[in-house]
Amino acid sequence: MPVDFIGIIGNRAGSEIQAPSGPIVDRVHIGALARAHEYAGFDWVYAGYHSNSPDNFQTIAYAAQQTETLRYLVAHRPGFIQPTVAAKNLASLDHFIGGKLGVNIISGDDADFRREGDFLPPEERYHRAGEFLEIVKTYWTSPVPFDHVGKYFRVENSLAAVKPLQKPSIPIFFPGTSDVAVDVAARHADVYALWGEEVEEVRAIVNKVRAAAKVYGRENHIRFSLSLRPVLASTEAAAWARAEDILAKAKALAEGEPAFPPAKSRPGGMQRLRDLATKGRVVDKRLWTEMAGLPNARGNTTGLVGTAEQVAESLLDYYDAGISVFLIRGFDPLEDSLQYGRELLPRVRAGVAERDARASRPVLAVSA
């Protein structure tokens, strides 16, 4: 199975070890980061969502003008605009960027939902996301006007004039490990998104989602993505020294940055990573958890530390567990993306090609 790599694009420079710099919408930085990922051989970049960040649809619309082949994954929170409007906006953006759009439907993070005026509890948000996706997919595909009456939305005589440019449709990514989230993903997702946990835990989640999708006849339709933070160096010792330096810088920056206070509550995925950090500094071969244990940890924080060969080997372990999409980002977003392109992506792709070639070879019968 082909493997895809997704990077991250932000609205300005900054990370856990780099204080934010430049204007809040830094077009120079956005363009440079998009071009760097394309040059490095990434398939996608992801524009996430936060209540106090610039509009990520606009970020992608601008970035896509700077690249030729790179695809763009936009995060979207259901509930703030009607699903027919969201479907139209996504389809329109897909046209403007040449049919290279994907959407990640996010329903976690209680505190950030409340900042924007949404006080539904998590389980309700996931139920709403399922109904939202039902309408969006109908809007994108129905050749005739349709009606919908549900718990969260009502639509009457709706028919799209603009449908996605790409066929069959815009790929839908969906995260969430609760039972209701897994059911929504089983019904609607093209890619189910996981956090960077232990290989066997990832394998168990993949199997759980596939089993849920089988109920809807979709067990072979869903791919699986995994988010990680690789830390590379020429030797394993140098990579761990770099990881220690990253941790020290992150702690120092967090102490002096009141804009990122310790989190009072976390989405389920982030809490799972925090729980993982209690198992030890390193789990599996080289899954580094210390960043996830910081009080103000945000997003995907677990990393793989080692040489490019060692980290590629670990990524291939996840591939063997069912992962075929990797969202990877560094702590120095621009330079790390280029390093991944030079050292990591080619090794993983070669390993995947070798595995796929072995799997396709005929088994020779042995005569008695």
Short mmCIF file of C-alpha atoms in Angstrom, two decimals:
data_model
loop_
_atom_site.label_atom_id
_atom_site.label_comp_id
_atom_site.label_asym_id
_atom_site.label_seq_id
_atom_site.Cartn_x
_atom_site.Cartn_y
_atom_site.Cartn_z
CA MET A 1 0.00 0.00 0.00
CA PRO A 2 1.37 3.47 -0.83
CA VAL A 3 2.44 5.58 2.13
CA ASP A 4 1.62 9.29 2.48
CA PHE A 5 3.47 11.90 4.52
CA ILE A 6 1.76 14.96 5.97
CA GLY A 7 3.58 17.98 7.38
CA ILE A 8 2.28 20.97 9.30
CA ILE A 9 1.82 24.52 8.12
CA GLY A 10 1.30 27.38 10.56
CA ASN A 11 0.38 31.02 10.21
CA ARG A 12 3.75 32.23 11.57
CA ALA A 13 7.06 30.91 12.84
CA GLY A 14 7.13 29.25 16.25
CA SER A 15 7.06 25.94 18.09
CA GLU A 16 7.46 24.56 21.60
CA ILE A 17 11.12 25.64 21.45
CA GLN A 18 10.77 28.76 19.29
CA ALA A 19 8.88 31.78 20.57
CA PRO A 20 6.30 33.01 18.04
CA SER A 21 7.76 35.64 15.74
CA GLY A 22 6.62 37.74 12.83
CA PRO A 23 3.13 39.04 12.08
CA ILE A 24 0.17 36.91 13.12
CA VAL A 25 -0.45 36.20 9.43
CA ASP A 26 3.05 35.86 8.00
CA ARG A 27 2.69 35.30 4.28
CA VAL A 28 6.44 34.94 3.78
CA HIS A 29 6.62 32.18 6.39
CA ILE A 30 3.51 30.41 5.09
CA GLY A 31 4.85 30.38 1.54
CA ALA A 32 8.33 29.25 2.59
CA LEU A 33 6.98 26.41 4.73
CA ALA A 34 4.65 25.18 1.98
CA ARG A 35 7.44 25.23 -0.60
CA ALA A 36 9.84 23.50 1.80
CA HIS A 37 7.43 20.62 2.34
CA GLU A 38 6.83 20.22 -1.38
CA TYR A 39 10.58 20.29 -2.05
CA ALA A 40 11.14 17.72 0.71
CA GLY A 41 8.70 15.29 -0.89
CA PHE A 42 5.76 15.52 1.48
CA ASP A 43 2.38 14.61 0.01
CA TRP A 44 0.33 16.94 2.22
CA VAL A 45 0.51 19.72 4.76
CA TYR A 46 -2.03 20.18 7.54
CA ALA A 47 -3.49 23.50 8.68
CA GLY A 48 -4.90 22.93 12.14
CA TYR A 49 -7.56 24.86 14.02
CA HIS A 50 -7.56 26.86 17.24
CA SER A 51 -9.98 29.49 18.48
CA ASN A 52 -7.37 32.26 18.44
CA SER A 53 -5.64 31.37 15.16
CA PRO A 54 -6.25 32.95 11.75
CA ASP A 55 -8.76 31.25 9.47
CA ASN A 56 -7.13 28.08 8.18
CA PHE A 57 -9.16 28.03 4.95
CA GLN A 58 -7.51 31.32 4.02
CA THR A 59 -4.08 30.01 5.03
CA ILE A 60 -4.48 27.06 2.68
CA ALA A 61 -5.88 29.17 -0.15
CA TYR A 62 -2.77 31.34 0.02
CA ALA A 63 -0.25 28.52 0.53
CA ALA A 64 -1.61 26.53 -2.41
CA GLN A 65 -0.69 29.36 -4.75
CA GLN A 66 2.95 28.79 -3.81
CA THR A 67 3.09 25.08 -4.71
CA GLU A 68 2.34 22.76 -7.60
CA THR A 69 1.74 19.22 -6.34
CA LEU A 70 1.34 19.53 -2.56
CA ARG A 71 -2.05 18.59 -1.12
CA TYR A 72 -3.69 20.42 1.77
CA LEU A 73 -5.55 19.08 4.80
CA VAL A 74 -7.77 21.59 6.60
CA ALA A 75 -9.14 21.12 10.12
CA HIS A 76 -12.83 21.90 10.59
CA ARG A 77 -15.05 21.97 13.68
CA PRO A 78 -18.70 21.08 13.06
CA GLY A 79 -21.34 23.20 14.70
CA PHE A 80 -20.28 26.77 14.04
CA ILE A 81 -21.69 26.99 10.53
CA GLN A 82 -24.37 24.89 8.87
CA PRO A 83 -23.15 21.70 7.17
CA THR A 84 -24.42 22.78 3.75
CA VAL A 85 -22.39 26.00 4.05
CA ALA A 86 -19.31 24.08 5.18
CA ALA A 87 -19.75 21.63 2.28
CA LYS A 88 -19.99 24.51 -0.19
CA ASN A 89 -16.92 26.23 1.28
CA LEU A 90 -14.88 23.04 1.14
CA ALA A 91 -15.97 22.23 -2.42
CA SER A 92 -15.16 25.77 -3.54
CA LEU A 93 -11.71 25.65 -1.94
CA ASP A 94 -11.10 22.29 -3.61
CA HIS A 95 -11.68 23.97 -6.98
CA PHE A 96 -9.44 26.94 -6.18
CA ILE A 97 -6.50 24.72 -5.19
CA GLY A 98 -6.84 22.25 -8.04
CA GLY A 99 -8.60 19.31 -6.40
CA LYS A 100 -5.96 18.80 -3.71
CA LEU A 101 -8.00 19.29 -0.52
CA GLY A 102 -8.73 17.02 2.43
CA VAL A 103 -10.68 17.84 5.59
CA ASN A 104 -10.02 16.71 9.16
CA ILE A 105 -13.21 16.80 11.25
CA ILE A 106 -12.32 17.59 14.86
CA SER A 107 -14.64 17.44 17.85
CA GLY A 108 -12.25 17.32 20.83
CA ASP A 109 -10.93 20.02 23.21
CA ASP A 110 -13.74 21.13 25.52
CA ALA A 111 -12.04 24.38 26.56
CA ASP A 112 -11.42 25.60 23.03
CA PHE A 113 -14.96 24.78 21.91
CA ARG A 114 -16.26 26.81 24.84
CA ARG A 115 -14.05 29.75 23.87
CA GLU A 116 -16.09 29.95 20.68
CA GLY A 117 -19.44 29.53 22.38
CA ASP A 118 -20.07 25.79 21.99
CA PHE A 119 -20.91 24.07 25.29
CA LEU A 120 -22.04 20.65 24.05
CA PRO A 121 -20.37 17.78 25.95
CA PRO A 122 -17.87 15.66 24.01
CA GLU A 123 -20.17 12.73 23.24
CA GLU A 124 -22.81 15.08 21.86
CA ARG A 125 -20.21 16.81 19.69
CA TYR A 126 -19.26 13.49 18.12
CA HIS A 127 -22.91 12.61 17.48
CA ARG A 128 -23.32 16.03 15.88
CA ALA A 129 -20.22 15.43 13.76
CA GLY A 130 -21.77 12.23 12.43
CA GLU A 131 -24.94 14.03 11.39
CA PHE A 132 -22.85 16.88 9.98
CA LEU A 133 -20.89 14.47 7.77
CA GLU A 134 -24.04 12.73 6.60
CA ILE A 135 -25.34 16.06 5.28
CA VAL A 136 -21.98 17.16 3.84
CA LYS A 137 -21.55 13.94 1.88
CA THR A 138 -25.11 14.11 0.60
CA TYR A 139 -24.60 17.73 -0.45
CA TRP A 140 -21.46 16.77 -2.37
CA THR A 141 -23.02 13.81 -4.17
CA SER A 142 -26.79 14.20 -4.53
CA PRO A 143 -27.95 14.90 -8.11
CA VAL A 144 -31.34 16.06 -6.84
CA PRO A 145 -32.52 18.38 -4.04
CA PHE A 146 -32.63 16.69 -0.64
CA ASP A 147 -34.17 17.25 2.78
CA HIS A 148 -32.79 16.35 6.18
CA VAL A 149 -34.39 16.47 9.61
CA GLY A 150 -32.15 15.40 12.47
CA LYS A 151 -31.30 16.14 16.06
CA TYR A 152 -28.80 18.91 15.31
CA PHE A 153 -29.56 20.12 11.78
CA ARG A 154 -32.46 20.61 9.42
CA VAL A 155 -32.17 21.10 5.66
CA GLU A 156 -34.92 21.60 3.10
CA ASN A 157 -34.68 21.34 -0.71
CA SER A 158 -30.88 21.68 -0.78
CA LEU A 159 -28.93 21.09 -3.98
CA ALA A 160 -25.27 21.94 -4.56
CA ALA A 161 -24.26 23.93 -7.60
CA VAL A 162 -20.59 23.45 -6.72
CA LYS A 163 -19.35 19.97 -5.92
CA PRO A 164 -15.76 18.92 -5.17
CA LEU A 165 -13.40 19.04 -8.12
CA GLN A 166 -11.66 15.80 -7.14
CA LYS A 167 -13.41 12.49 -7.60
CA PRO A 168 -14.94 10.66 -5.95
CA SER A 169 -14.87 13.37 -3.28
CA ILE A 170 -12.80 15.30 -0.74
CA PRO A 171 -11.08 12.81 1.60
CA ILE A 172 -12.41 12.94 5.16
CA PHE A 173 -10.03 12.44 8.09
CA PHE A 174 -11.50 11.75 11.51
CA PRO A 175 -9.90 11.26 14.97
CA GLY A 176 -11.30 10.12 18.30
CA THR A 177 -11.07 6.96 20.41
CA SER A 178 -14.41 6.98 22.22
CA ASP A 179 -17.02 4.45 21.09
CA VAL A 180 -19.17 7.12 19.46
CA ALA A 181 -16.14 8.63 17.67
CA VAL A 182 -15.12 5.22 16.36
CA ASP A 183 -18.65 4.63 15.07
CA VAL A 184 -18.69 7.98 13.24
CA ALA A 185 -15.31 7.20 11.69
CA ALA A 186 -16.50 3.73 10.71
CA ARG A 187 -19.43 5.25 8.82
CA HIS A 188 -17.79 8.27 7.24
CA ALA A 189 -13.99 8.47 7.40
CA ASP A 190 -11.59 7.86 4.55
CA VAL A 191 -8.67 8.17 6.98
CA TYR A 192 -8.88 7.50 10.73
CA ALA A 193 -6.32 9.61 12.61
CA LEU A 194 -4.38 8.30 15.62
CA TRP A 195 -1.88 9.80 18.05
CA GLY A 196 1.65 8.46 18.48
CA GLU A 197 1.21 5.61 20.95
CA GLU A 198 2.86 2.21 21.37
CA VAL A 199 2.82 -0.02 18.30
CA GLU A 200 0.61 -2.68 19.86
CA GLU A 201 -1.87 -0.09 21.13
CA VAL A 202 -2.00 1.42 17.65
CA ARG A 203 -2.57 -2.04 16.17
CA ALA A 204 -5.42 -2.65 18.61
CA ILE A 205 -7.10 0.65 17.68
CA VAL A 206 -6.72 -0.07 13.96
CA ASN A 207 -8.36 -3.46 14.45
CA LYS A 208 -11.17 -1.92 16.53
CA VAL A 209 -11.96 0.67 13.86
CA ARG A 210 -11.83 -1.90 11.07
CA ALA A 211 -14.23 -4.12 12.99
CA ALA A 212 -16.60 -1.18 13.46
CA ALA A 213 -16.33 -0.30 9.76
CA LYS A 214 -17.15 -3.88 8.78
CA VAL A 215 -20.67 -3.34 10.13
CA TYR A 216 -21.12 -0.74 7.37
CA GLY A 217 -19.24 -2.69 4.70
CA ARG A 218 -16.32 -0.24 4.82
CA GLU A 219 -13.53 -2.24 6.48
CA ASN A 220 -11.38 -2.05 3.34
CA HIS A 221 -12.16 1.59 2.66
CA ILE A 222 -10.51 3.26 5.66
CA ARG A 223 -6.82 4.10 5.86
CA PHE A 224 -5.06 5.01 9.10
CA SER A 225 -2.79 7.93 9.94
CA LEU A 226 -0.41 8.42 12.87
CA SER A 227 1.05 11.67 14.26
CA LEU A 228 4.63 11.75 15.53
CA ARG A 229 7.58 14.12 16.11
CA PRO A 230 10.83 12.56 14.76
CA VAL A 231 14.13 13.75 16.27
CA LEU A 232 17.02 12.75 14.00
CA ALA A 233 20.80 12.92 14.20
CA SER A 234 23.79 11.12 12.71
CA THR A 235 24.14 8.85 15.76
CA GLU A 236 21.66 7.60 18.34
CA ALA A 237 23.57 9.35 21.12
CA ALA A 238 23.46 12.64 19.24
CA ALA A 239 19.73 12.23 18.63
CA TRP A 240 19.07 11.73 22.34
CA ALA A 241 21.25 14.73 23.16
CA ARG A 242 19.15 16.74 20.74
CA ALA A 243 15.95 15.46 22.39
CA GLU A 244 17.25 16.56 25.81
CA ASP A 245 18.03 20.00 24.39
CA ILE A 246 14.52 20.24 22.92
CA LEU A 247 12.99 19.33 26.27
CA ALA A 248 15.09 21.90 28.14
CA LYS A 249 14.23 24.65 25.67
CA ALA A 250 10.53 23.75 25.78
CA LYS A 251 10.51 23.93 29.58
CA ALA A 252 12.29 27.28 29.57
CA LEU A 253 9.97 28.78 26.96
CA ALA A 254 6.86 27.49 28.74
CA GLU A 255 7.93 29.11 32.01
CA GLY A 256 8.20 32.49 30.34
CA GLU A 257 5.20 32.29 28.00
CA PRO A 258 1.91 33.08 29.75
CA ALA A 259 0.00 32.67 26.49
CA PHE A 260 0.37 28.90 26.96
CA PRO A 261 -0.63 28.13 30.58
CA PRO A 262 -0.93 24.59 31.94
CA ALA A 263 -4.00 22.92 30.46
CA LYS A 264 -6.92 22.40 32.87
CA SER A 265 -8.48 19.81 30.60
CA ARG A 266 -7.36 17.97 27.47
CA PRO A 267 -9.00 16.23 24.55
CA GLY A 268 -9.01 12.47 24.93
CA GLY A 269 -6.09 11.94 22.54
CA MET A 270 -3.84 14.41 24.34
CA GLN A 271 -4.72 12.85 27.69
CA ARG A 272 -3.82 9.42 26.32
CA LEU A 273 -0.36 10.76 25.43
CA ARG A 274 -0.01 12.28 28.89
CA ASP A 275 -0.94 8.93 30.43
CA LEU A 276 1.60 7.25 28.16
CA ALA A 277 4.30 9.56 29.55
CA THR A 278 3.73 8.08 33.01
CA LYS A 279 4.97 4.71 31.71
CA GLY A 280 8.46 6.05 31.22
CA ARG A 281 10.67 8.39 29.26
CA VAL A 282 10.83 5.88 26.41
CA VAL A 283 8.40 3.13 25.43
CA ASP A 284 8.72 0.58 22.64
CA LYS A 285 12.06 0.89 20.85
CA ARG A 286 12.36 4.66 20.80
CA LEU A 287 9.01 6.37 21.38
CA TRP A 288 9.93 9.46 23.41
CA THR A 289 7.18 10.63 25.77
CA GLU A 290 8.70 13.42 27.89
CA MET A 291 7.25 16.29 25.85
CA ALA A 292 3.76 14.85 26.35
CA GLY A 293 4.28 15.07 30.11
CA LEU A 294 4.81 18.83 30.18
CA PRO A 295 1.96 20.71 31.92
CA ASN A 296 1.27 22.84 28.84
CA ALA A 297 1.69 20.08 26.22
CA ARG A 298 -0.46 20.62 23.13
CA GLY A 299 -1.19 18.51 20.08
CA ASN A 300 0.93 15.57 18.98
CA THR A 301 3.90 15.53 21.35
CA THR A 302 5.36 12.01 21.31
CA GLY A 303 8.43 11.52 19.15
CA LEU A 304 10.74 8.93 17.66
CA VAL A 305 14.39 9.55 18.52
CA GLY A 306 17.39 8.06 16.71
CA THR A 307 19.22 7.96 13.43
CA ALA A 308 17.21 8.20 10.23
CA GLU A 309 17.62 4.44 9.78
CA GLN A 310 16.34 3.71 13.29
CA VAL A 311 13.37 6.06 13.06
CA ALA A 312 12.47 4.70 9.61
CA GLU A 313 12.51 1.19 11.11
CA SER A 314 10.09 2.31 13.83
CA LEU A 315 7.78 3.95 11.29
CA LEU A 316 7.78 0.71 9.32
CA ASP A 317 6.72 -1.13 12.49
CA TYR A 318 3.67 1.14 12.52
CA TYR A 319 3.14 0.47 8.82
CA ASP A 320 3.05 -3.24 9.63
CA ALA A 321 0.41 -2.43 12.27
CA GLY A 322 -1.85 -0.85 9.62
CA ILE A 323 -0.65 2.75 9.33
CA SER A 324 -0.18 4.10 5.81
CA VAL A 325 -0.32 7.86 6.47
CA PHE A 326 2.22 9.60 8.72
CA LEU A 327 1.76 13.13 10.01
CA ILE A 328 5.24 14.18 11.12
CA ARG A 329 6.48 17.55 12.28
CA GLY A 330 9.61 18.74 13.99
CA PHE A 331 10.44 21.23 16.67
CA ASP A 332 12.20 23.43 14.10
CA PRO A 333 9.39 23.29 11.52
CA LEU A 334 11.26 24.53 8.45
CA GLU A 335 14.65 22.87 8.93
CA ASP A 336 13.20 19.61 10.22
CA SER A 337 10.88 19.26 7.22
CA LEU A 338 13.88 19.52 4.91
CA GLN A 339 15.85 17.02 7.00
CA TYR A 340 12.95 14.56 6.89
CA GLY A 341 12.88 14.91 3.12
CA ARG A 342 16.59 14.18 2.79
CA GLU A 343 16.96 11.39 5.33
CA LEU A 344 13.66 9.88 6.47
CA LEU A 345 10.99 9.88 3.78
CA PRO A 346 13.09 8.04 1.15
CA ARG A 347 14.02 5.30 3.65
CA VAL A 348 10.43 4.72 4.71
CA ARG A 349 9.16 4.68 1.14
CA ALA A 350 11.87 2.20 0.16
CA GLY A 351 10.95 -0.01 3.11
CA VAL A 352 7.27 0.09 2.19
CA ALA A 353 8.05 -0.76 -1.44
CA GLU A 354 10.16 -3.72 -0.31
CA ARG A 355 7.40 -5.00 1.98
CA ASP A 356 4.76 -4.62 -0.72
CA ALA A 357 6.96 -6.40 -3.27
CA ARG A 358 7.46 -9.33 -0.90
CA ALA A 359 3.74 -9.53 -0.22
CA SER A 360 2.94 -9.68 -3.94
CA ARG A 361 5.37 -12.50 -4.77
CA PRO A 362 3.67 -15.83 -5.49
CA VAL A 363 4.22 -18.59 -2.96
CA LEU A 364 5.98 -21.55 -4.56
CA ALA A 365 4.30 -24.89 -4.00
CA VAL A 366 6.53 -27.58 -2.54
CA SER A 367 6.02 -31.00 -4.06
CA ALA A 368 5.96 -34.04 -1.82
#
